[in-house]
CSV table of C-alpha atoms in Angstrom, one decimal:
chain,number,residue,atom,x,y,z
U,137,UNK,CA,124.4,34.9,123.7
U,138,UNK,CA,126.1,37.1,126.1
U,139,UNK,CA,129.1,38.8,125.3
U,140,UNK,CA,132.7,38.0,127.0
U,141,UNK,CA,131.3,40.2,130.5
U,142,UNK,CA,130.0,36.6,131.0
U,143,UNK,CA,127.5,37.8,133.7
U,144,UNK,CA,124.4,40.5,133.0
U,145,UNK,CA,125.2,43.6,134.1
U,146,UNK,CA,122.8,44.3,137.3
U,147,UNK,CA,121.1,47.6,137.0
U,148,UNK,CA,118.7,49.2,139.1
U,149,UNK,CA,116.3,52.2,137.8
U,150,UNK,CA,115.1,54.9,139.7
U,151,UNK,CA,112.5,57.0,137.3
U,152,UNK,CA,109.2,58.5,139.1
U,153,UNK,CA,107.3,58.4,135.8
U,154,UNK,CA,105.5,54.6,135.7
U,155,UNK,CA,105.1,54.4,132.0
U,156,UNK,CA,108.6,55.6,131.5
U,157,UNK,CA,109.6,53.0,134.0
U,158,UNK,CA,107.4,50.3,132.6
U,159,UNK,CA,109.5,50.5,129.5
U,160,UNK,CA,112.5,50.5,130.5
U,161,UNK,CA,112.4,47.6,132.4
U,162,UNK,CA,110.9,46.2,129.2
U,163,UNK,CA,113.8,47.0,127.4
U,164,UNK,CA,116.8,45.7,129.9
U,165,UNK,CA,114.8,43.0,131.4
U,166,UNK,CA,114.4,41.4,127.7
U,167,UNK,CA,118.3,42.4,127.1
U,168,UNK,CA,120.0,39.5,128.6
U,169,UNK,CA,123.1,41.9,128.9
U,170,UNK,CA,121.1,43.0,132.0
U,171,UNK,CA,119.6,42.2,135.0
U,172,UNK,CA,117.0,44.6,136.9
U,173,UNK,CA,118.1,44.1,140.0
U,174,UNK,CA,115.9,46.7,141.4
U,175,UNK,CA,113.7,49.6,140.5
U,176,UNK,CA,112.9,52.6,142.3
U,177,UNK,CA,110.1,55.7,141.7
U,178,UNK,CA,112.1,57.9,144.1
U,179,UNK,CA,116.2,58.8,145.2
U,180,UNK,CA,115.0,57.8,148.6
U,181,UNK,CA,114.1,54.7,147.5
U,182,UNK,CA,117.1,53.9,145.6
U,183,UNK,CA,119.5,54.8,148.3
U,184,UNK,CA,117.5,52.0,150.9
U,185,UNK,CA,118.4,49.4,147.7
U,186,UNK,CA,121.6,49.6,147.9
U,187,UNK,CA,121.7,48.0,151.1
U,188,UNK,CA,119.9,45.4,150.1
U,189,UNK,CA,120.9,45.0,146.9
U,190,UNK,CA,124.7,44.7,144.8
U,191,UNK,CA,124.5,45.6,141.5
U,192,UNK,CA,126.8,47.6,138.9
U,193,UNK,CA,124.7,50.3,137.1
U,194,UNK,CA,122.5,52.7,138.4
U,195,UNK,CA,120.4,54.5,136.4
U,196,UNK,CA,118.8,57.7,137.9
U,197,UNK,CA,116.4,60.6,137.1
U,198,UNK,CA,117.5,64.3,137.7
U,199,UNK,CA,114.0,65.1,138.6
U,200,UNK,CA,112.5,62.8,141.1
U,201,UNK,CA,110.5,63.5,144.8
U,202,UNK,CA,111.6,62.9,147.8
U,203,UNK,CA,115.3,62.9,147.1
U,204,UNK,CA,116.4,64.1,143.3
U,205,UNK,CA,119.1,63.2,141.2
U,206,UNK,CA,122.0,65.6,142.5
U,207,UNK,CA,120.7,64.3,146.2
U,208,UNK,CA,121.4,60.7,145.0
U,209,UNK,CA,124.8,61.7,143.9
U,210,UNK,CA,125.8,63.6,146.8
U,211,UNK,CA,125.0,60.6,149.1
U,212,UNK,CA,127.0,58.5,147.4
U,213,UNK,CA,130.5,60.7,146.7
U,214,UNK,CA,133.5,59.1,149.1
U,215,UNK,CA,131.7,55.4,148.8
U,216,UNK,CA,134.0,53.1,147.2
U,217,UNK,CA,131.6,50.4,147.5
U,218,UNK,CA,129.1,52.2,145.4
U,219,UNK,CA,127.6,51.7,141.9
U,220,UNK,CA,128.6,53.7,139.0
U,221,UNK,CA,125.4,55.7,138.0
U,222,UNK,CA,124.1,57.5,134.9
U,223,UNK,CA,121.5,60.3,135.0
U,224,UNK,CA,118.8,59.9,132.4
U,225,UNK,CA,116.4,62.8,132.2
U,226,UNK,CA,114.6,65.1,130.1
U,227,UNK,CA,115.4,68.6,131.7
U,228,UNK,CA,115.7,70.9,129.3
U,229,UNK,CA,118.7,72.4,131.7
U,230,UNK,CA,121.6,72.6,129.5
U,231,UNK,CA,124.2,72.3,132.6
U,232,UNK,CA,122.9,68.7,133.9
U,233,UNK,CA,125.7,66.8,132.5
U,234,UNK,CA,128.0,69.4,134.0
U,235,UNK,CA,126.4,69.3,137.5
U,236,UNK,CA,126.2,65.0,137.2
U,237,UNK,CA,129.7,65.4,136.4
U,238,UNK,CA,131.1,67.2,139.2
U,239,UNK,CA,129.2,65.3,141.8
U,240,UNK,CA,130.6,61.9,140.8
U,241,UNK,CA,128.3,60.4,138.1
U,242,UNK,CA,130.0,58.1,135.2
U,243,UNK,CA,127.4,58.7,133.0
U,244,UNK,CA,124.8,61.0,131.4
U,245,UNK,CA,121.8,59.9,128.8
U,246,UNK,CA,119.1,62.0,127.4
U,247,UNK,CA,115.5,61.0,127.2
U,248,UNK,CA,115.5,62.6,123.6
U,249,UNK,CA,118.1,60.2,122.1
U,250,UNK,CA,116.9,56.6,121.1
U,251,UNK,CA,116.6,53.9,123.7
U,252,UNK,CA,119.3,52.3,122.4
U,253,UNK,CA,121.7,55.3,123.4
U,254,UNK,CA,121.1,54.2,126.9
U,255,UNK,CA,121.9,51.1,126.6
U,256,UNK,CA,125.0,52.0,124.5
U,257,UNK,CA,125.4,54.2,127.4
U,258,UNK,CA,125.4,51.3,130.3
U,259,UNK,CA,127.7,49.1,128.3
U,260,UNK,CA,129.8,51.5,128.5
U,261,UNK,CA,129.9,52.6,132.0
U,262,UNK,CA,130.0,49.2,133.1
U,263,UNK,CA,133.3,48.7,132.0
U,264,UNK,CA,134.7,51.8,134.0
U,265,UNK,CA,134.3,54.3,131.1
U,266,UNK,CA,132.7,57.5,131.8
U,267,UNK,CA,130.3,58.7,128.5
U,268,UNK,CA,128.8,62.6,128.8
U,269,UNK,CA,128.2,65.0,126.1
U,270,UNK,CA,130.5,67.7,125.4
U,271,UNK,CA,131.2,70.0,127.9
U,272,UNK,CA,133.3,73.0,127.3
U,273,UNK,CA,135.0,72.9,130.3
U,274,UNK,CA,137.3,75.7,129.6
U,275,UNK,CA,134.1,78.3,128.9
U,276,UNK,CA,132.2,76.5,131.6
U,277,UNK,CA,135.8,77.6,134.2
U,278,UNK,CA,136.0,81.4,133.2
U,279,UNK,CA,132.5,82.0,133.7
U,280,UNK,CA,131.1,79.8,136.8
U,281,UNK,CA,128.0,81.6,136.5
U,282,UNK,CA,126.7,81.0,132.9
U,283,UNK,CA,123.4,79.2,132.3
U,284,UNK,CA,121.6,81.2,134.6
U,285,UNK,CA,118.4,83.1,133.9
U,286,UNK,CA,118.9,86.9,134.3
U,287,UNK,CA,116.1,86.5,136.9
U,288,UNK,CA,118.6,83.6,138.8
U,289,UNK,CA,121.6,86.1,138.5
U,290,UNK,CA,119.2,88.6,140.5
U,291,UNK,CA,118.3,86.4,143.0
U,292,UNK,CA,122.0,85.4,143.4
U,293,UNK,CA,123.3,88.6,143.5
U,294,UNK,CA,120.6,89.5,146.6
U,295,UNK,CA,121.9,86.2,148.5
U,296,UNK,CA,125.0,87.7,148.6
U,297,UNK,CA,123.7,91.0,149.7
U,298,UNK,CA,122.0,89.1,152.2
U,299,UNK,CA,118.4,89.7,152.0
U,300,UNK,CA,116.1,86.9,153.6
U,301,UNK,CA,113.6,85.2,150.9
U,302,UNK,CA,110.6,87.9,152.1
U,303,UNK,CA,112.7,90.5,151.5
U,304,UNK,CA,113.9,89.6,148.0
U,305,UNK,CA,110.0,88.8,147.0
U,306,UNK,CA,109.4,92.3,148.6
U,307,UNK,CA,112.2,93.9,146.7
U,308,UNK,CA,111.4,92.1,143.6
U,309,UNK,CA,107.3,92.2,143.6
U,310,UNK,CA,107.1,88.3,143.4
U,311,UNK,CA,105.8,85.8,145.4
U,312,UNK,CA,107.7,84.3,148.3
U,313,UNK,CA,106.8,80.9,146.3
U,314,UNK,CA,108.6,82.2,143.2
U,315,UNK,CA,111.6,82.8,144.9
U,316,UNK,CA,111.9,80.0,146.4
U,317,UNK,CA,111.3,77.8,143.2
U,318,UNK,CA,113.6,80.3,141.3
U,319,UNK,CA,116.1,79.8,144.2
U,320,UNK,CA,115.9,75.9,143.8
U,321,UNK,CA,116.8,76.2,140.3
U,322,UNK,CA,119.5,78.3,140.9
U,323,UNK,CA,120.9,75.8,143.2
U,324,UNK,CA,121.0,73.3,141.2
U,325,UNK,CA,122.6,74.9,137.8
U,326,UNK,CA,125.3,75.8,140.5
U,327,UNK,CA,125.0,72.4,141.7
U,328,UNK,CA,125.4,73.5,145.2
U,329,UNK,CA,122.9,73.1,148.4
U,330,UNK,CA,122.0,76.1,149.9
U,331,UNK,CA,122.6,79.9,150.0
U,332,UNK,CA,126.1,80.3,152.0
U,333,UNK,CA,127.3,77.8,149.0
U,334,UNK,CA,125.6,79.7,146.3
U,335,UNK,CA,127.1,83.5,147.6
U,336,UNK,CA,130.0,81.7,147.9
U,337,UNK,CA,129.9,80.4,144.1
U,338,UNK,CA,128.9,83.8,143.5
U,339,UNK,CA,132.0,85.5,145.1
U,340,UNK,CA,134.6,83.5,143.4
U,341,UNK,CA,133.3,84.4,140.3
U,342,UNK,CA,133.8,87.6,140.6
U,343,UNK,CA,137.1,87.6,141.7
U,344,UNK,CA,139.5,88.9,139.0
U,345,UNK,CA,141.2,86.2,136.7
């Protein structure tokens, strides 16, 4: 029987692995707590559903083509018609949560806890709670730049010197594809989107406190 909500909760999934996908609309769709009101193997794709489709939950990879998780989230900040969303993803990147946070998601799940933490997760979201793991906000404030590689900091600190990509693969004996995927990662730890954004990250946290 359905609890006192009265009506499922509508969810649409956006994962880009099908097996992945497979089973989790295995596991809502025979929850009836939930509807699948939709299901997506790309952002892009999840953004064109929400024209089409009203439902509460969202439930979104970090990872994904086309347009990723953080691109999702910045698309939808300032809409007041839109749903509340959860990341669920695998990354090994401890400052996810942090980044979903900031740009405006109400929830964040790991792939490595038990299904059921998910949908502990959406029960919870759906009534206007926001459920993340513990982030040391404080720690996370005084030092804007922690989490990133010693390689990243590198990168980072040549942004702000302003060399081009060729020049720091030049000045760094990498490939121009390296920088560009270490750049990408950079970006998003910093959960910014592109380099004026990251030197000026970069800048602030080095201002004296």
């Amino acid at each position: 029987m359905p609890g006192p909500q009265s009506r499922p909760i509508a969810v649409v999934i956006a994962e880009k692995n099908p097996l992945l996908q497979s089973s989790l609309v295995k596991l809502l769709g025979g929850d009836e707590r939930f509807t699948i009101a939709g299901v997506a193997n790309d952002g892009q794709r999840f953004l064109e559903l929400l024209d089409k489709t009203a439902f509460r939950v969202g439930v979104i990879g970090w990872e994904m083509p086309v347009v990723d998780g953080r691109g999702v989230l910045q698309s939808l900040r300032g809409r007041t018609d839109a749903p509340r969303l959860i990341v669920y993803t695998g990354s090994a990147n401890p400052d996810v949560p942090r980044q979903a946070m900031t740009l405006g998601a109400a929830g964040f799940c790991s792939k490595r806890e038990p299904p059921e933490q998910l949908v502990d997760t959406i029960l919870a979201v759906a009534t206007g709670r926001m459920v993340f793991p513990f982030i040391d906000v404080a720690s996370l404030a005084s030092d804007p730049l922690a989490g990133l590689t010693p390689r990243e900091r590198e990168l980072l600190a040549a942004l702000a010197g302003g060399l081009t990509n060729q020049q720091m693969a030049t000045q760094l004996d990498i490939s121009l594809n390296t920088v560009k995927f270490h750049l990408k990662n950079l970006y998003d730890k910093l959960a910014v989107g592109n380099r004026a954004q990251a030197v000026a990250f970069f800048l602030k946290g080095r201002e004296p406190r």
